[in-house]
């Protein structure tokens, strides 16, 4: 029995995943397998670091400790072979708010930004609320995983005068861990057409066996003049509440522009819990992560086997990383609203509707696997019930 099997009651804690259901679906008997956080306790070292800070009891403004820069430099070097110096790193209050800052700092109103279809929905909303245009390149499905259509991307870059690309590396919702070869081709495109690349690498540490994460920072020094990379300890260690992230920019002219935009928005100050949580996570969280990854991978295998046996027409994209599973229900239900209704009213289970990830998400749902096995099994039974 793993410590991760423990069921932690999250209802009535203000959790978006558990308590946000009532607002969205006006029901309180649904099992949430949607919003991307985990139903596990965060690493002990992180909880203890917060406890120490709370015990001290003075909560004034904080500086960013030198030690934290060094911890991040070591983590990136040891885990991902990324070479950073302190001057490449900016602390921010979330990957998404940082992506918005990059859009504001490096593109103009009316510019076109390319994203994949499907992809994590906030990419679209950030681009559109900042009055930039979205152009989508549909991912291809080959051997039950996504691949990029480089020729299509190039054509769209030329046709739409694309200014920037937002990449999800690894990919949410497909759980794809892009290979070095694929990322090199993408890098080549960016360099050839001088297109900026905003690489969201928040899922960098959630990689299953036989797969290797490649940061865009490691591909080609020529890309550094076009690259803004984003990451965080929050997804890896289940500390989304602390809203802390890092932006890595090797070209310091670009970094200055990014920092000026942070100042314009008065977003340069960092929540102290964020600094403490990130430090403690990277410093103490490795054994926890070593236990987490096989647990998530086993959950992915359990879900895959369940669908094969009980709902064989569901097409399962088995993740190579992340804790998300992309499911194609279109053999059972073709209408997206009916698919959602069935899961909610008959199944009493909440997944993320695929259509919110882009037109290619039609007929799909995204399942969150990051919960104790017992909850996952209950959720899978509920999904089956929706189709009886
Ligand atoms: C790809 C991706 N980027 C960003 C985020 C959110 O990051 P943050 O909470 O730091 O804004 C998520 C959360 O699910 C995500 O999956």
mmCIF file of C-alpha atoms and ligand atoms in Angstrom:
data_model
loop_
_atom_site.group_PDB
_atom_site.id
_atom_site.type_symbol
_atom_site.label_atom_id
_atom_site.label_comp_id
_atom_site.label_asym_id
_atom_site.label_seq_id
_atom_site.Cartn_x
_atom_site.Cartn_y
_atom_site.Cartn_z
ATOM 1 C CA UNK A 1 0.000 0.000 0.000
ATOM 2 C CA UNK A 2 1.347 3.375 -1.021
ATOM 3 C CA UNK A 3 0.961 6.592 0.979
ATOM 4 C CA UNK A 4 -0.640 7.932 -2.169
ATOM 5 C CA UNK A 5 -3.579 5.554 -1.635
ATOM 6 C CA UNK A 6 -4.801 7.681 1.265
ATOM 7 C CA UNK A 7 -8.125 9.386 0.544
ATOM 8 C CA UNK A 8 -7.902 13.034 1.550
ATOM 9 C CA UNK A 9 -11.262 14.771 1.908
ATOM 10 C CA UNK A 10 -11.097 17.908 -0.215
ATOM 11 C CA UNK A 11 -14.748 18.940 -0.239
ATOM 12 C CA UNK A 12 -15.462 22.211 1.577
ATOM 13 C CA UNK A 13 -11.854 23.367 1.312
ATOM 14 C CA UNK A 14 -12.497 25.877 -1.472
ATOM 15 C CA UNK A 15 -10.961 23.497 -4.022
ATOM 16 C CA UNK A 16 -11.818 24.358 -7.639
ATOM 17 C CA UNK A 17 -11.669 20.657 -8.507
ATOM 18 C CA UNK A 18 -14.062 19.540 -5.740
ATOM 19 C CA UNK A 19 -16.109 22.577 -4.719
ATOM 20 C CA UNK A 20 -16.122 24.321 -8.110
ATOM 21 C CA UNK A 21 -18.415 21.573 -9.398
ATOM 22 C CA UNK A 22 -21.422 22.983 -7.552
ATOM 23 C CA UNK A 23 -21.070 26.304 -9.368
ATOM 24 C CA UNK A 24 -20.529 24.737 -12.800
ATOM 25 C CA UNK A 25 -22.984 21.848 -12.613
ATOM 26 C CA UNK A 26 -25.318 22.741 -9.691
ATOM 27 C CA UNK A 27 -24.802 19.301 -8.148
ATOM 28 C CA UNK A 28 -22.847 18.012 -5.169
ATOM 29 C CA UNK A 29 -22.805 14.266 -5.856
ATOM 30 C CA UNK A 30 -20.348 14.276 -8.772
ATOM 31 C CA UNK A 31 -16.865 12.767 -8.653
ATOM 32 C CA UNK A 32 -14.281 15.220 -10.036
ATOM 33 C CA UNK A 33 -11.704 13.841 -12.457
ATOM 34 C CA UNK A 34 -11.206 17.160 -14.203
ATOM 35 C CA UNK A 35 -9.176 20.264 -13.061
ATOM 36 C CA UNK A 36 -5.440 19.493 -13.160
ATOM 37 C CA UNK A 37 -4.378 19.232 -9.560
ATOM 38 C CA UNK A 38 -3.802 16.041 -7.584
ATOM 39 C CA UNK A 39 -5.778 14.512 -4.717
ATOM 40 C CA UNK A 40 -2.534 13.701 -2.886
ATOM 41 C CA UNK A 41 -0.830 15.370 0.070
ATOM 42 C CA UNK A 42 2.083 17.505 -1.059
ATOM 43 C CA UNK A 43 5.571 16.340 -0.002
ATOM 44 C CA UNK A 44 6.167 16.410 3.759
ATOM 45 C CA UNK A 45 9.143 18.751 3.363
ATOM 46 C CA UNK A 46 6.907 21.340 1.691
ATOM 47 C CA UNK A 47 4.256 21.120 4.386
ATOM 48 C CA UNK A 48 6.909 21.448 7.108
ATOM 49 C CA UNK A 49 8.452 24.506 5.436
ATOM 50 C CA UNK A 50 5.037 26.221 5.410
ATOM 51 C CA UNK A 51 4.469 25.230 9.055
ATOM 52 C CA UNK A 52 7.798 26.783 10.086
ATOM 53 C CA UNK A 53 6.929 30.044 8.337
ATOM 54 C CA UNK A 54 3.494 30.135 9.931
ATOM 55 C CA UNK A 55 4.970 29.405 13.372
ATOM 56 C CA UNK A 56 7.278 32.400 12.979
ATOM 57 C CA UNK A 57 4.157 34.488 12.566
ATOM 58 C CA UNK A 58 5.529 37.634 10.860
ATOM 59 C CA UNK A 59 4.410 37.868 7.245
ATOM 60 C CA UNK A 60 6.143 40.902 5.771
ATOM 61 C CA UNK A 61 7.538 41.570 2.272
ATOM 62 C CA UNK A 62 10.246 39.122 1.189
ATOM 63 C CA UNK A 63 13.355 39.165 -0.934
ATOM 64 C CA UNK A 64 14.141 36.286 -3.288
ATOM 65 C CA UNK A 65 16.845 34.205 -1.567
ATOM 66 C CA UNK A 66 20.085 33.548 -3.468
ATOM 67 C CA UNK A 67 19.722 29.907 -2.405
ATOM 68 C CA UNK A 68 16.504 29.584 -4.417
ATOM 69 C CA UNK A 69 18.236 30.616 -7.646
ATOM 70 C CA UNK A 70 20.938 28.021 -6.994
ATOM 71 C CA UNK A 71 18.342 25.333 -6.205
ATOM 72 C CA UNK A 72 16.573 25.974 -9.495
ATOM 73 C CA UNK A 73 19.827 26.015 -11.460
ATOM 74 C CA UNK A 74 20.755 22.634 -9.915
ATOM 75 C CA UNK A 75 17.306 21.104 -10.511
ATOM 76 C CA UNK A 76 17.249 22.121 -14.154
ATOM 77 C CA UNK A 77 20.801 20.906 -14.722
ATOM 78 C CA UNK A 78 20.449 17.586 -12.900
ATOM 79 C CA UNK A 79 16.927 16.672 -13.992
ATOM 80 C CA UNK A 80 16.766 18.150 -17.484
ATOM 81 C CA UNK A 81 20.280 18.945 -18.641
ATOM 82 C CA UNK A 82 19.378 22.637 -18.904
ATOM 83 C CA UNK A 83 22.262 25.044 -18.322
ATOM 84 C CA UNK A 84 21.095 28.233 -16.598
ATOM 85 C CA UNK A 85 22.758 31.120 -14.818
ATOM 86 C CA UNK A 86 20.992 33.294 -12.264
ATOM 87 C CA UNK A 87 20.640 36.101 -14.814
ATOM 88 C CA UNK A 88 18.441 33.872 -17.030
ATOM 89 C CA UNK A 89 15.792 33.389 -14.327
ATOM 90 C CA UNK A 90 12.758 35.504 -13.465
ATOM 91 C CA UNK A 91 10.346 34.531 -10.694
ATOM 92 C CA UNK A 92 6.689 35.066 -11.507
ATOM 93 C CA UNK A 93 3.272 34.320 -10.066
ATOM 94 C CA UNK A 94 2.105 31.542 -12.363
ATOM 95 C CA UNK A 95 2.844 30.188 -15.802
ATOM 96 C CA UNK A 96 -0.356 31.562 -17.300
ATOM 97 C CA UNK A 97 0.102 35.082 -16.004
ATOM 98 C CA UNK A 98 3.690 34.891 -17.327
ATOM 99 C CA UNK A 99 2.436 33.777 -20.720
ATOM 100 C CA UNK A 100 0.118 36.795 -20.758
ATOM 101 C CA UNK A 101 3.088 39.038 -19.921
ATOM 102 C CA UNK A 102 5.076 37.497 -22.802
ATOM 103 C CA UNK A 103 2.179 38.074 -25.200
ATOM 104 C CA UNK A 104 2.002 41.707 -24.079
ATOM 105 C CA UNK A 105 5.767 42.276 -24.106
ATOM 106 C CA UNK A 106 6.658 40.658 -27.431
ATOM 107 C CA UNK A 107 3.613 40.974 -29.687
ATOM 108 C CA UNK A 108 1.281 43.779 -30.745
ATOM 109 C CA UNK A 109 -2.500 44.013 -30.794
ATOM 110 C CA UNK A 110 -3.648 42.301 -34.007
ATOM 111 C CA UNK A 111 -0.587 40.005 -34.300
ATOM 112 C CA UNK A 112 -1.147 36.314 -34.985
ATOM 113 C CA UNK A 113 -0.005 33.615 -32.580
ATOM 114 C CA UNK A 114 0.038 29.935 -33.513
ATOM 115 C CA UNK A 115 -1.068 27.167 -31.160
ATOM 116 C CA UNK A 116 -1.745 23.472 -31.604
ATOM 117 C CA UNK A 117 -5.214 21.968 -31.755
ATOM 118 C CA UNK A 118 -6.077 20.533 -29.317
ATOM 119 C CA UNK A 119 -4.206 22.348 -26.568
ATOM 120 C CA UNK A 120 -4.681 23.653 -23.012
ATOM 121 C CA UNK A 121 -7.622 26.133 -23.324
ATOM 122 C CA UNK A 122 -6.124 29.184 -21.549
ATOM 123 C CA UNK A 123 -3.621 29.591 -24.409
ATOM 124 C CA UNK A 124 -6.519 30.666 -26.614
ATOM 125 C CA UNK A 125 -8.147 32.921 -24.039
ATOM 126 C CA UNK A 126 -4.874 34.665 -23.128
ATOM 127 C CA UNK A 127 -4.147 35.404 -26.784
ATOM 128 C CA UNK A 128 -7.682 36.548 -27.549
ATOM 129 C CA UNK A 129 -8.257 38.665 -24.433
ATOM 130 C CA UNK A 130 -5.032 40.461 -25.344
ATOM 131 C CA UNK A 131 -6.555 41.160 -28.772
ATOM 132 C CA UNK A 132 -4.132 38.994 -30.715
ATOM 133 C CA UNK A 133 -5.355 36.446 -33.279
ATOM 134 C CA UNK A 134 -5.177 32.680 -32.813
ATOM 135 C CA UNK A 135 -4.239 30.379 -35.667
ATOM 136 C CA UNK A 136 -4.360 26.644 -35.010
ATOM 137 C CA UNK A 137 -2.297 23.812 -36.408
ATOM 138 C CA UNK A 138 -4.086 20.515 -35.858
ATOM 139 C CA UNK A 139 -1.993 17.775 -34.306
ATOM 140 C CA UNK A 140 -1.910 14.472 -36.164
ATOM 141 C CA UNK A 141 -2.771 11.254 -34.422
ATOM 142 C CA UNK A 142 -0.281 8.501 -35.234
ATOM 143 C CA UNK A 143 0.046 5.205 -33.325
ATOM 144 C CA UNK A 144 -2.214 6.560 -30.591
ATOM 145 C CA UNK A 145 -0.159 9.637 -29.925
ATOM 146 C CA UNK A 146 -0.007 13.180 -31.237
ATOM 147 C CA UNK A 147 2.630 14.411 -33.639
ATOM 148 C CA UNK A 148 3.167 17.940 -34.943
ATOM 149 C CA UNK A 149 2.391 18.693 -38.553
ATOM 150 C CA UNK A 150 5.520 20.712 -39.275
ATOM 151 C CA UNK A 151 4.572 21.372 -42.921
ATOM 152 C CA UNK A 152 1.171 22.716 -41.845
ATOM 153 C CA UNK A 153 2.805 24.877 -39.180
ATOM 154 C CA UNK A 154 5.231 26.329 -41.716
ATOM 155 C CA UNK A 155 2.470 27.073 -44.189
ATOM 156 C CA UNK A 156 0.464 28.857 -41.487
ATOM 157 C CA UNK A 157 3.506 30.809 -40.287
ATOM 158 C CA UNK A 158 3.963 32.161 -43.817
ATOM 159 C CA UNK A 159 0.300 32.654 -44.666
ATOM 160 C CA UNK A 160 -0.691 34.386 -41.386
ATOM 161 C CA UNK A 161 2.606 36.211 -40.687
ATOM 162 C CA UNK A 162 2.775 34.400 -37.361
ATOM 163 C CA UNK A 163 4.664 36.376 -34.719
ATOM 164 C CA UNK A 164 4.887 33.724 -31.994
ATOM 165 C CA UNK A 165 4.111 30.080 -31.272
ATOM 166 C CA UNK A 166 2.896 28.816 -27.911
ATOM 167 C CA UNK A 167 4.094 25.267 -27.318
ATOM 168 C CA UNK A 168 2.849 22.937 -24.594
ATOM 169 C CA UNK A 169 5.883 20.757 -23.800
ATOM 170 C CA UNK A 170 4.938 18.093 -22.640
ATOM 171 C CA UNK A 171 1.497 18.310 -24.163
ATOM 172 C CA UNK A 172 -1.731 18.922 -22.273
ATOM 173 C CA UNK A 173 -4.202 17.251 -22.987
ATOM 174 C CA UNK A 174 -2.435 14.501 -24.999
ATOM 175 C CA UNK A 175 0.260 13.617 -22.444
ATOM 176 C CA UNK A 176 2.749 13.650 -25.310
ATOM 177 C CA UNK A 177 6.424 13.998 -24.367
ATOM 178 C CA UNK A 178 7.789 15.533 -27.568
ATOM 179 C CA UNK A 179 11.048 14.012 -28.760
ATOM 180 C CA UNK A 180 14.261 15.925 -29.339
ATOM 181 C CA UNK A 181 13.899 15.299 -33.053
ATOM 182 C CA UNK A 182 10.411 16.833 -33.226
ATOM 183 C CA UNK A 183 11.457 19.799 -31.118
ATOM 184 C CA UNK A 184 14.527 20.332 -33.309
ATOM 185 C CA UNK A 185 12.259 20.575 -36.345
ATOM 186 C CA UNK A 186 10.084 23.109 -34.533
ATOM 187 C CA UNK A 187 13.157 25.056 -33.463
ATOM 188 C CA UNK A 188 14.358 25.062 -37.087
ATOM 189 C CA UNK A 189 11.038 26.570 -38.172
ATOM 190 C CA UNK A 190 11.247 29.313 -35.563
ATOM 191 C CA UNK A 191 14.812 30.212 -36.496
ATOM 192 C CA UNK A 192 14.119 30.085 -40.244
ATOM 193 C CA UNK A 193 11.085 32.374 -40.020
ATOM 194 C CA UNK A 194 12.223 34.370 -36.939
ATOM 195 C CA UNK A 195 9.120 33.401 -34.988
ATOM 196 C CA UNK A 196 9.164 33.717 -31.198
ATOM 197 C CA UNK A 197 8.589 30.549 -29.206
ATOM 198 C CA UNK A 198 6.769 30.599 -25.854
ATOM 199 C CA UNK A 199 7.415 27.129 -24.415
ATOM 200 C CA UNK A 200 5.197 26.101 -21.493
ATOM 201 C CA UNK A 201 7.217 23.403 -19.726
ATOM 202 C CA UNK A 202 5.170 23.151 -16.533
ATOM 203 C CA UNK A 203 4.789 19.361 -16.931
ATOM 204 C CA UNK A 204 8.567 18.856 -17.324
ATOM 205 C CA UNK A 205 9.003 16.561 -14.316
ATOM 206 C CA UNK A 206 5.955 14.361 -14.895
ATOM 207 C CA UNK A 207 7.499 11.922 -17.353
ATOM 208 C CA UNK A 208 6.824 8.176 -17.514
ATOM 209 C CA UNK A 209 9.375 5.419 -18.040
ATOM 210 C CA UNK A 210 10.879 5.081 -21.523
ATOM 211 C CA UNK A 211 10.322 8.783 -22.235
ATOM 212 C CA UNK A 212 12.678 11.718 -21.829
ATOM 213 C CA UNK A 213 11.682 15.332 -21.449
ATOM 214 C CA UNK A 214 13.556 17.750 -23.693
ATOM 215 C CA UNK A 215 13.501 21.421 -22.811
ATOM 216 C CA UNK A 216 13.454 23.843 -25.742
ATOM 217 C CA UNK A 217 16.390 25.499 -23.973
ATOM 218 C CA UNK A 218 18.593 22.525 -24.867
ATOM 219 C CA UNK A 219 17.881 22.351 -28.602
ATOM 220 C CA UNK A 220 19.860 25.048 -30.380
ATOM 221 C CA UNK A 221 21.624 28.191 -29.110
ATOM 222 C CA UNK A 222 20.286 29.995 -32.207
ATOM 223 C CA UNK A 223 16.797 29.593 -30.750
ATOM 224 C CA UNK A 224 17.760 31.442 -27.560
ATOM 225 C CA UNK A 225 17.170 34.806 -29.240
ATOM 226 C CA UNK A 226 13.550 33.791 -29.813
ATOM 227 C CA UNK A 227 12.756 31.662 -26.771
ATOM 228 C CA UNK A 228 10.800 32.309 -23.589
ATOM 229 C CA UNK A 229 10.469 29.143 -21.462
ATOM 230 C CA UNK A 230 8.094 28.802 -18.523
ATOM 231 C CA UNK A 231 8.080 26.256 -15.752
ATOM 232 C CA UNK A 232 7.114 25.745 -12.150
ATOM 233 C CA UNK A 233 7.343 23.361 -9.204
ATOM 234 C CA UNK A 234 3.611 23.654 -8.663
ATOM 235 C CA UNK A 235 2.377 20.991 -11.100
ATOM 236 C CA UNK A 236 5.055 18.467 -10.123
ATOM 237 C CA UNK A 237 4.574 18.749 -6.373
ATOM 238 C CA UNK A 238 0.857 19.560 -6.176
ATOM 239 C CA UNK A 239 1.264 23.083 -4.848
ATOM 240 C CA UNK A 240 -0.792 25.033 -7.407
ATOM 241 C CA UNK A 241 -2.162 27.203 -4.591
ATOM 242 C CA UNK A 242 1.171 28.996 -4.144
ATOM 243 C CA UNK A 243 1.031 30.575 -7.639
ATOM 244 C CA UNK A 244 4.767 30.558 -8.234
ATOM 245 C CA UNK A 245 6.678 29.956 -11.442
ATOM 246 C CA UNK A 246 9.919 30.620 -13.256
ATOM 247 C CA UNK A 247 10.559 32.169 -16.641
ATOM 248 C CA UNK A 248 13.878 31.355 -18.339
ATOM 249 C CA UNK A 249 15.158 33.792 -20.963
ATOM 250 C CA UNK A 250 18.697 33.420 -22.301
ATOM 251 C CA UNK A 251 18.633 36.561 -24.436
ATOM 252 C CA UNK A 252 18.911 39.357 -21.909
ATOM 253 C CA UNK A 253 17.427 42.003 -24.197
ATOM 254 C CA UNK A 254 14.291 39.894 -24.321
ATOM 255 C CA UNK A 255 14.556 39.370 -20.583
ATOM 256 C CA UNK A 256 14.685 43.148 -20.000
ATOM 257 C CA UNK A 257 11.550 43.592 -22.114
ATOM 258 C CA UNK A 258 9.776 40.884 -20.152
ATOM 259 C CA UNK A 259 10.771 42.495 -16.856
ATOM 260 C CA UNK A 260 9.624 45.926 -18.047
ATOM 261 C CA UNK A 261 6.212 44.463 -18.817
ATOM 262 C CA UNK A 262 6.087 42.893 -15.349
ATOM 263 C CA UNK A 263 6.797 46.337 -13.905
ATOM 264 C CA UNK A 264 4.118 47.983 -16.043
ATOM 265 C CA UNK A 265 1.642 45.454 -14.658
ATOM 266 C CA UNK A 266 3.136 45.676 -11.133
ATOM 267 C CA UNK A 267 3.522 41.894 -11.224
ATOM 268 C CA UNK A 268 7.162 41.742 -10.161
ATOM 269 C CA UNK A 269 6.559 40.905 -6.498
ATOM 270 C CA UNK A 270 6.344 37.270 -5.463
ATOM 271 C CA UNK A 271 4.180 35.713 -2.781
ATOM 272 C CA UNK A 272 6.413 34.418 0.029
ATOM 273 C CA UNK A 273 4.550 31.093 0.206
ATOM 274 C CA UNK A 274 5.535 30.666 -3.442
ATOM 275 C CA UNK A 275 9.212 31.110 -2.700
ATOM 276 C CA UNK A 276 9.104 28.832 0.345
ATOM 277 C CA UNK A 277 7.099 26.126 -1.427
ATOM 278 C CA UNK A 278 9.302 26.090 -4.513
ATOM 279 C CA UNK A 279 12.497 25.938 -2.435
ATOM 280 C CA UNK A 280 11.220 23.115 -0.232
ATOM 281 C CA UNK A 281 9.759 21.167 -3.153
ATOM 282 C CA UNK A 282 12.978 21.042 -5.156
ATOM 283 C CA UNK A 283 15.105 20.538 -2.042
ATOM 284 C CA UNK A 284 13.105 17.753 -0.383
ATOM 285 C CA UNK A 285 10.566 16.461 -2.914
ATOM 286 C CA UNK A 286 12.622 13.990 -4.969
ATOM 287 C CA UNK A 287 11.671 10.820 -3.017
ATOM 288 C CA UNK A 288 7.995 11.850 -3.175
ATOM 289 C CA UNK A 289 8.269 12.369 -6.922
ATOM 290 C CA UNK A 290 9.966 8.973 -7.277
ATOM 291 C CA UNK A 291 6.916 7.401 -5.620
ATOM 292 C CA UNK A 292 4.426 9.528 -7.546
ATOM 293 C CA UNK A 293 5.543 8.750 -11.095
ATOM 294 C CA UNK A 294 5.047 4.955 -11.019
ATOM 295 C CA UNK A 295 1.742 5.496 -9.212
ATOM 296 C CA UNK A 296 0.496 7.793 -11.985
ATOM 297 C CA UNK A 297 1.773 5.424 -14.638
ATOM 298 C CA UNK A 298 -0.054 2.530 -12.982
ATOM 299 C CA UNK A 299 -3.251 4.598 -12.875
ATOM 300 C CA UNK A 300 -2.836 5.224 -16.604
ATOM 301 C CA UNK A 301 -2.475 1.468 -17.188
ATOM 302 C CA UNK A 302 -5.505 0.731 -15.005
ATOM 303 C CA UNK A 303 -7.643 3.215 -16.940
ATOM 304 C CA UNK A 304 -6.428 1.921 -20.308
ATOM 305 C CA UNK A 305 -7.236 -1.682 -19.348
ATOM 306 C CA UNK A 306 -10.635 -0.623 -17.991
ATOM 307 C CA UNK A 307 -11.621 1.059 -21.253
ATOM 308 C CA UNK A 308 -10.341 -1.862 -23.338
ATOM 309 C CA UNK A 309 -12.496 -4.271 -21.347
ATOM 310 C CA UNK A 310 -15.613 -2.222 -20.642
ATOM 311 C CA UNK A 311 -15.891 0.526 -23.253
ATOM 312 C CA UNK A 312 -13.802 -0.822 -26.105
ATOM 313 C CA UNK A 313 -14.932 1.822 -28.577
ATOM 314 C CA UNK A 314 -13.357 4.602 -26.483
ATOM 315 C CA UNK A 315 -10.062 5.539 -28.105
ATOM 316 C CA UNK A 316 -7.497 6.032 -25.377
ATOM 317 C CA UNK A 317 -4.392 8.130 -25.808
ATOM 318 C CA UNK A 318 -2.081 6.582 -23.261
ATOM 319 C CA UNK A 319 -0.002 9.389 -21.771
ATOM 320 C CA UNK A 320 3.806 9.428 -21.983
ATOM 321 C CA UNK A 321 3.871 12.007 -19.200
ATOM 322 C CA UNK A 322 1.619 14.475 -17.285
ATOM 323 C CA UNK A 323 -1.306 12.890 -15.416
ATOM 324 C CA UNK A 324 -3.867 13.536 -18.093
ATOM 325 C CA UNK A 325 -5.548 11.082 -20.417
ATOM 326 C CA UNK A 326 -7.201 12.097 -23.691
ATOM 327 C CA UNK A 327 -10.252 10.008 -24.523
ATOM 328 C CA UNK A 328 -12.224 9.870 -27.741
ATOM 329 C CA UNK A 329 -15.868 8.992 -27.071
ATOM 330 C CA UNK A 330 -17.115 9.827 -30.557
ATOM 331 C CA UNK A 331 -17.969 6.179 -31.356
ATOM 332 C CA UNK A 332 -20.538 6.362 -28.548
ATOM 333 C CA UNK A 333 -21.817 9.951 -28.743
ATOM 334 C CA UNK A 334 -21.208 12.441 -31.501
ATOM 335 C CA UNK A 335 -22.742 15.526 -29.889
ATOM 336 C CA UNK A 336 -20.485 17.266 -27.346
ATOM 337 C CA UNK A 337 -23.287 18.583 -25.178
ATOM 338 C CA UNK A 338 -24.866 15.134 -25.003
ATOM 339 C CA UNK A 339 -21.509 13.607 -24.085
ATOM 340 C CA UNK A 340 -21.090 16.049 -21.204
ATOM 341 C CA UNK A 341 -24.715 15.613 -20.078
ATOM 342 C CA UNK A 342 -24.416 11.836 -20.019
ATOM 343 C CA UNK A 343 -21.287 11.897 -17.898
ATOM 344 C CA UNK A 344 -22.809 14.413 -15.505
ATOM 345 C CA UNK A 345 -26.381 13.157 -15.190
ATOM 346 C CA UNK A 346 -26.010 9.396 -15.738
ATOM 347 C CA UNK A 347 -22.411 8.869 -14.710
ATOM 348 C CA UNK A 348 -22.136 11.517 -11.966
ATOM 349 C CA UNK A 349 -18.530 12.104 -12.928
ATOM 350 C CA UNK A 350 -16.796 15.267 -14.154
ATOM 351 C CA UNK A 351 -14.147 15.253 -16.892
ATOM 352 C CA UNK A 352 -12.974 18.229 -18.970
ATOM 353 C CA UNK A 353 -14.927 18.501 -22.228
ATOM 354 C CA UNK A 354 -12.498 18.023 -25.103
ATOM 355 C CA UNK A 355 -14.167 20.675 -27.226
ATOM 356 C CA UNK A 356 -12.836 23.372 -24.868
ATOM 357 C CA UNK A 357 -9.310 22.380 -26.040
ATOM 358 C CA UNK A 358 -10.085 23.356 -29.641
ATOM 359 C CA UNK A 359 -12.128 22.028 -32.589
ATOM 360 C CA UNK A 360 -10.025 18.819 -32.656
ATOM 361 C CA UNK A 361 -11.371 18.044 -29.196
ATOM 362 C CA UNK A 362 -14.817 17.284 -30.575
ATOM 363 C CA UNK A 363 -16.161 14.059 -29.071
ATOM 364 C CA UNK A 364 -13.293 13.899 -26.564
ATOM 365 C CA UNK A 365 -12.872 14.268 -22.821
ATOM 366 C CA UNK A 366 -9.767 14.803 -20.674
ATOM 367 C CA UNK A 367 -9.434 12.553 -17.640
ATOM 368 C CA UNK A 368 -7.267 13.490 -14.629
ATOM 369 C CA UNK A 369 -5.481 10.369 -13.306
ATOM 370 C CA UNK A 370 -3.863 12.020 -10.269
ATOM 371 C CA UNK A 371 -5.933 10.530 -7.484
ATOM 372 C CA UNK A 372 -5.862 7.447 -5.247
ATOM 373 C CA UNK A 373 -6.560 4.280 -7.235
ATOM 374 C CA UNK A 374 -9.802 3.743 -5.339
ATOM 375 C CA UNK A 375 -11.190 7.081 -6.565
ATOM 376 C CA UNK A 376 -10.024 6.396 -10.096
ATOM 377 C CA UNK A 377 -11.765 2.996 -10.132
ATOM 378 C CA UNK A 378 -14.959 4.609 -8.841
ATOM 379 C CA UNK A 379 -14.668 7.286 -11.542
ATOM 380 C CA UNK A 380 -14.137 4.691 -14.270
ATOM 381 C CA UNK A 381 -17.247 2.787 -13.142
ATOM 382 C CA UNK A 382 -19.204 6.012 -13.303
ATOM 383 C CA UNK A 383 -17.937 6.702 -16.826
ATOM 384 C CA UNK A 384 -19.070 3.211 -17.847
ATOM 385 C CA UNK A 385 -22.482 3.824 -16.274
ATOM 386 C CA UNK A 386 -22.920 6.914 -18.455
ATOM 387 C CA UNK A 387 -22.896 4.674 -21.529
ATOM 388 C CA UNK A 388 -25.105 1.806 -20.337
HETATM 389 C C1 LIG B 1 0.137 23.363 -19.653
HETATM 390 C C2 LIG B 1 -0.233 24.154 -18.441
HETATM 391 N N1 LIG B 1 0.235 25.405 -18.295
HETATM 392 C C3 LIG B 1 -0.072 26.153 -17.231
HETATM 393 C C4 LIG B 1 -0.897 25.668 -16.230
HETATM 394 C C5 LIG B 1 -1.247 26.547 -15.077
HETATM 395 O O1 LIG B 1 -0.107 27.101 -14.516
HETATM 396 P P1 LIG B 1 -0.196 28.239 -13.420
HETATM 397 O O2 LIG B 1 -1.108 27.745 -12.340
HETATM 398 O O3 LIG B 1 1.227 28.378 -12.954
HETATM 399 O O4 LIG B 1 -0.702 29.462 -14.092
HETATM 400 C C6 LIG B 1 -1.403 24.369 -16.339
HETATM 401 C C7 LIG B 1 -2.303 23.830 -15.321
HETATM 402 O O5 LIG B 1 -2.980 22.864 -15.511
HETATM 403 C C8 LIG B 1 -1.059 23.598 -17.478
HETATM 404 O O6 LIG B 1 -1.498 22.342 -17.634
#
